[in-house]
PDB file of C-alpha atoms in Angstrom:
ATOM      1  CA  MET A 276       6.254 -16.455 115.180  1.00 84.00           C
ATOM      2  CA  ARG A 277       2.981 -16.366 113.342  1.00 89.00           C
ATOM      3  CA  LEU A 278       2.097 -13.078 111.623  1.00 89.00           C
ATOM      4  CA  THR A 279      -1.244 -12.404 109.959  1.00 91.00           C
ATOM      5  CA  ILE A 280      -1.229  -9.575 107.460  1.00 93.00           C
ATOM      6  CA  SER A 281      -3.905  -7.873 105.400  1.00 94.00           C
ATOM      7  CA  ILE A 282      -2.977  -7.461 101.756  1.00 94.00           C
ATOM      8  CA  ASN A 283      -4.592  -6.361  98.537  1.00 93.00           C
ATOM      9  CA  ARG A 284      -6.686  -9.068  96.841  1.00 94.00           C
ATOM     10  CA  GLU A 285      -4.967  -8.673  93.440  1.00 93.00           C
ATOM     11  CA  ILE A 286      -1.556  -8.783  95.111  1.00 93.00           C
ATOM     12  CA  ASN A 287      -2.629 -11.917  96.996  1.00 93.00           C
ATOM     13  CA  GLU A 288      -3.440 -13.576  93.657  1.00 93.00           C
ATOM     14  CA  LEU A 289      -0.111 -12.399  92.212  1.00 93.00           C
ATOM     15  CA  ILE A 290       1.748 -13.856  95.199  1.00 93.00           C
ATOM     16  CA  GLY A 291      -0.126 -17.125  94.721  1.00 92.00           C
ATOM     17  CA  ASN A 292       0.890 -17.245  91.051  1.00 92.00           C
ATOM     18  CA  ILE A 293       4.512 -16.459  91.902  1.00 91.00           C
ATOM     19  CA  ALA A 294       4.543 -19.177  94.564  1.00 91.00           C
ATOM     20  CA  GLU A 295       3.071 -21.715  92.142  1.00 90.00           C
ATOM     21  CA  GLN A 296       5.646 -20.782  89.502  1.00 89.00           C
ATOM     22  CA  MET A 297       8.488 -21.117  92.020  1.00 86.00           C
ATOM     23  CA  GLY A 298       7.128 -24.350  93.481  1.00 89.00           C
ATOM     24  CA  THR A 299       6.858 -22.959  96.997  1.00 90.00           C
ATOM     25  CA  SER A 300       4.222 -21.498  99.302  1.00 91.00           C
ATOM     26  CA  LYS A 301       2.829 -17.984  99.450  1.00 92.00           C
ATOM     27  CA  ARG A 302       4.270 -17.759 102.957  1.00 90.00           C
ATOM     28  CA  ASN A 303       7.781 -18.290 101.636  1.00 90.00           C
ATOM     29  CA  VAL A 304       7.343 -15.720  98.877  1.00 91.00           C
ATOM     30  CA  ILE A 305       6.084 -13.136 101.374  1.00 92.00           C
ATOM     31  CA  ALA A 306       8.858 -13.949 103.862  1.00 87.00           C
ATOM     32  CA  PHE A 307      11.412 -13.473 101.090  1.00 87.00           C
ATOM     33  CA  ALA A 308       9.885 -10.090 100.231  1.00 89.00           C
ATOM     34  CA  LEU A 309       9.814  -9.092 103.909  1.00 87.00           C
ATOM     35  CA  ALA A 310      13.546  -9.712 104.175  1.00 84.00           C
ATOM     36  CA  GLU A 311      14.113  -7.188 101.408  1.00 88.00           C
ATOM     37  CA  ILE A 312      11.470  -4.774 102.710  1.00 88.00           C
ATOM     38  CA  LEU A 313      13.021  -4.663 106.180  1.00 83.00           C
ATOM     39  CA  GLN A 314      16.278  -3.378 104.704  1.00 86.00           C
ATOM     40  CA  LYS A 315      14.538  -0.212 103.527  1.00 85.00           C
ATOM     41  CA  GLY A 316      13.153   2.581 105.633  1.00 81.00           C
ATOM     42  CA  TYR A 317       9.690   4.066 105.365  1.00 86.00           C
ATOM     43  CA  SER A 318       8.444   7.406 106.601  1.00 89.00           C
ATOM     44  CA  PHE A 319       5.068   8.202 108.103  1.00 91.00           C
ATOM     45  CA  GLU A 320       4.178  10.199 104.978  1.00 94.00           C
ATOM     46  CA  GLN A 321       4.954   7.246 102.710  1.00 92.00           C
ATOM     47  CA  LEU A 322       2.764   4.954 104.819  1.00 92.00           C
ATOM     48  CA  GLU A 323      -0.096   7.447 104.771  1.00 94.00           C
ATOM     49  CA  ALA A 324       0.144   7.645 100.975  1.00 94.00           C
ATOM     50  CA  LEU A 325       0.047   3.839 100.818  1.00 93.00           C
ATOM     51  CA  ARG A 326      -3.003   3.729 103.102  1.00 93.00           C
ATOM     52  CA  GLU A 327      -4.874   6.013 100.728  1.00 94.00           C
ATOM     53  CA  LYS A 328      -3.763   4.117  97.618  1.00 94.00           C
ATOM     54  CA  ILE A 329      -3.934   0.445  98.667  1.00 94.00           C
ATOM     55  CA  ASN A 330      -7.110  -1.377  99.669  1.00 93.00           C
ATOM     56  CA  LEU A 331      -6.289  -4.169 102.144  1.00 94.00           C
ATOM     57  CA  ASP A 332      -9.109  -6.641 101.534  1.00 93.00           C
ATOM     58  CA  SER A 333      -7.488 -10.065 101.870  1.00 91.00           C
ATOM     59  CA  GLN A 334      -5.681 -11.839 104.720  1.00 92.00           C
ATOM     60  CA  THR A 335      -2.821 -14.280 104.835  1.00 90.00           C
ATOM     61  CA  THR A 336      -0.636 -15.753 107.548  1.00 89.00           C
ATOM     62  CA  ILE A 337       3.105 -16.282 107.475  1.00 88.00           C
ATOM     63  CA  PHE A 338       5.530 -17.826 109.915  1.00 86.00           C
ATOM     64  CA  LEU A 339       8.742 -16.012 110.772  1.00 83.00           C
ATOM     65  CA  THR A 340      11.992 -17.063 112.351  1.00 84.00           C
ATOM     66  CA  GLU A 341      12.734 -15.862 115.852  1.00 88.00           C
ATOM     67  CA  GLU A 342      15.385 -13.490 114.515  1.00 87.00           C
ATOM     68  CA  MET A 343      12.986 -11.898 112.041  1.00 83.00           C
ATOM     69  CA  ALA A 344      10.267 -11.692 114.709  1.00 85.00           C
ATOM     70  CA  GLN A 345      12.649  -9.735 116.953  1.00 88.00           C
ATOM     71  CA  LYS A 346      13.416  -7.306 114.114  1.00 84.00           C
ATOM     72  CA  ILE A 347       9.707  -6.828 113.497  1.00 84.00           C
ATOM     73  CA  GLU A 348       9.088  -6.010 117.163  1.00 87.00           C
ATOM     74  CA  GLN A 349      11.736  -3.271 117.047  1.00 88.00           C
ATOM     75  CA  ILE A 350      10.320  -1.506 114.000  1.00 88.00           C
ATOM     76  CA  ASP A 351       8.455   1.743 114.539  1.00 87.00           C
ATOM     77  CA  ARG A 352       5.084   1.130 112.891  1.00 90.00           C
ATOM     78  CA  PHE A 353       3.825   4.708 113.401  1.00 89.00           C
ATOM     79  CA  GLY A 354       0.868   3.506 115.436  1.00 90.00           C
ATOM     80  CA  LEU A 355      -0.326   0.999 112.844  1.00 91.00           C
ATOM     81  CA  SER A 356      -1.045  -2.608 113.708  1.00 92.00           C
ATOM     82  CA  LYS A 357       1.401  -5.234 112.444  1.00 91.00           C
ATOM     83  CA  ARG A 358      -1.327  -6.565 110.187  1.00 93.00           C
ATOM     84  CA  THR A 359      -1.863  -3.227 108.458  1.00 93.00           C
ATOM     85  CA  PHE A 360       1.751  -2.013 108.514  1.00 93.00           C
ATOM     86  CA  PHE A 361       3.237  -5.110 106.906  1.00 92.00           C
ATOM     87  CA  GLY A 362       0.232  -5.563 104.638  1.00 94.00           C
ATOM     88  CA  LEU A 363       0.820  -2.114 103.164  1.00 94.00           C
ATOM     89  CA  LEU A 364       4.541  -2.728 102.724  1.00 94.00           C
ATOM     90  CA  VAL A 365       4.103  -6.181 101.171  1.00 94.00           C
ATOM     91  CA  SER A 366       1.330  -4.994  98.834  1.00 94.00           C
ATOM     92  CA  ASP A 367       3.432  -2.011  97.768  1.00 94.00           C
ATOM     93  CA  TYR A 368       6.516  -4.193  97.221  1.00 94.00           C
ATOM     94  CA  PHE A 369       4.727  -6.638  94.925  1.00 94.00           C
ATOM     95  CA  LYS A 370       2.858  -3.886  93.084  1.00 93.00           C
ATOM     96  CA  LYS A 371       6.127  -2.076  92.330  1.00 92.00           C
ATOM     97  CA  ASN A 372       7.975  -5.266  91.347  1.00 91.00           C
ATOM     98  CA  GLU A 373       5.124  -7.027  89.540  1.00 88.00           C
ATOM     99  CA  LYS A 374       6.908  -6.899  86.179  1.00 87.00           C
ATOM    100  CA  ASN A 375      10.034  -8.534  87.628  1.00 86.00           C
ATOM    101  CA  PHE A 376       8.245 -11.845  88.254  1.00 81.00           C
ATOM    102  CA  PRO A 377       7.819 -13.877  85.049  1.00 72.00           C
ATOM    103  CA  LEU A 378       4.705 -16.010  85.365  1.00 70.00           C
ATOM    104  CA  ALA A 379       3.913 -19.270  83.554  1.00 55.00           C
ATOM    105  CA  GLY A 380       1.691 -17.615  80.940  1.00 55.00           C
ATOM    106  CA  ASP A 381       4.379 -15.079  80.103  1.00 51.00           C
ATOM    107  CA  ILE A 382       7.035 -17.783  79.776  1.00 47.00           C
ATOM    108  CA  GLU A 383       4.823 -20.014  77.596  1.00 49.00           C
ATOM    109  CA  ALA A 384       3.980 -17.106  75.316  1.00 46.00           C
ATOM    110  CA  LYS A 385       7.662 -16.311  74.941  1.00 48.00           C
ATOM    111  CA  ASN A 386       8.592 -19.955  74.313  1.00 47.00           C
ATOM    112  CA  ASN A 387       5.875 -20.383  71.660  1.00 48.00           C
ATOM    113  CA  ASP A 388       7.040 -17.349  69.699  1.00 49.00           C
ATOM    114  CA  LEU A 389       9.417 -18.976  67.218  1.00 48.00           C
ATOM    115  CA  SER A 390       9.305 -16.218  64.656  1.00 51.00           C
ATOM    116  CA  ARG A 391      12.446 -14.559  65.996  1.00 52.00           C
ATOM    117  CA  ASP A 392      14.425 -17.479  67.386  1.00 54.00           C
ATOM    118  CA  TYR A 393      15.716 -20.523  65.593  1.00 54.00           C
ATOM    119  CA  ILE A 394      18.775 -22.733  65.750  1.00 60.00           C
ATOM    120  CA  ASN A 395      20.864 -23.404  62.709  1.00 59.00           C
ATOM    121  CA  THR A 396      23.369 -26.247  62.952  1.00 63.00           C
ATOM    122  CA  ASN A 397      25.901 -27.505  60.480  1.00 68.00           C
ATOM    123  CA  MET A 398      26.666 -31.187  60.543  1.00 64.00           C
ATOM    124  CA  ASP A 399      29.891 -32.762  59.418  1.00 70.00           C
ATOM    125  CA  GLU A 400      29.290 -35.281  56.613  1.00 72.00           C
ATOM    126  CA  GLU A 401      31.621 -37.808  58.263  1.00 70.00           C
ATOM    127  CA  LEU A 402      29.631 -37.652  61.516  1.00 64.00           C
ATOM    128  CA  LYS A 403      26.375 -37.916  59.643  1.00 64.00           C
ATOM    129  CA  LYS A 404      27.458 -41.187  58.013  1.00 69.00           C
ATOM    130  CA  LYS A 405      28.313 -42.748  61.383  1.00 62.00           C
TER     131      LYS A 405
END
């Protein structure tokens, strides 16, 4: 099943960076997040708060398995379209978990900081002569 969702532009860029770092597509990253999102429940009040807080100004398309598509059809979306409902949930998920995804720049900065980390090895004189 093909599902087009509207997401926040900054979140769309974040998802793109995460996908690049993982060596996969944005679709796969979003599908992974959807699997976790579908395990949680959301109330109408929470969705209304998200609608006021999150600007959905970018679109992306993902492909879902038949099993996941059936789950999506059974979810009460409180009158919202699939595009808006899942866009709000995906944008909220990545906004809340943004710090849990180490990106290339963060990893490089950490790897280049040698002031704290070093390796000290002792070598046996007999081994050194060989």
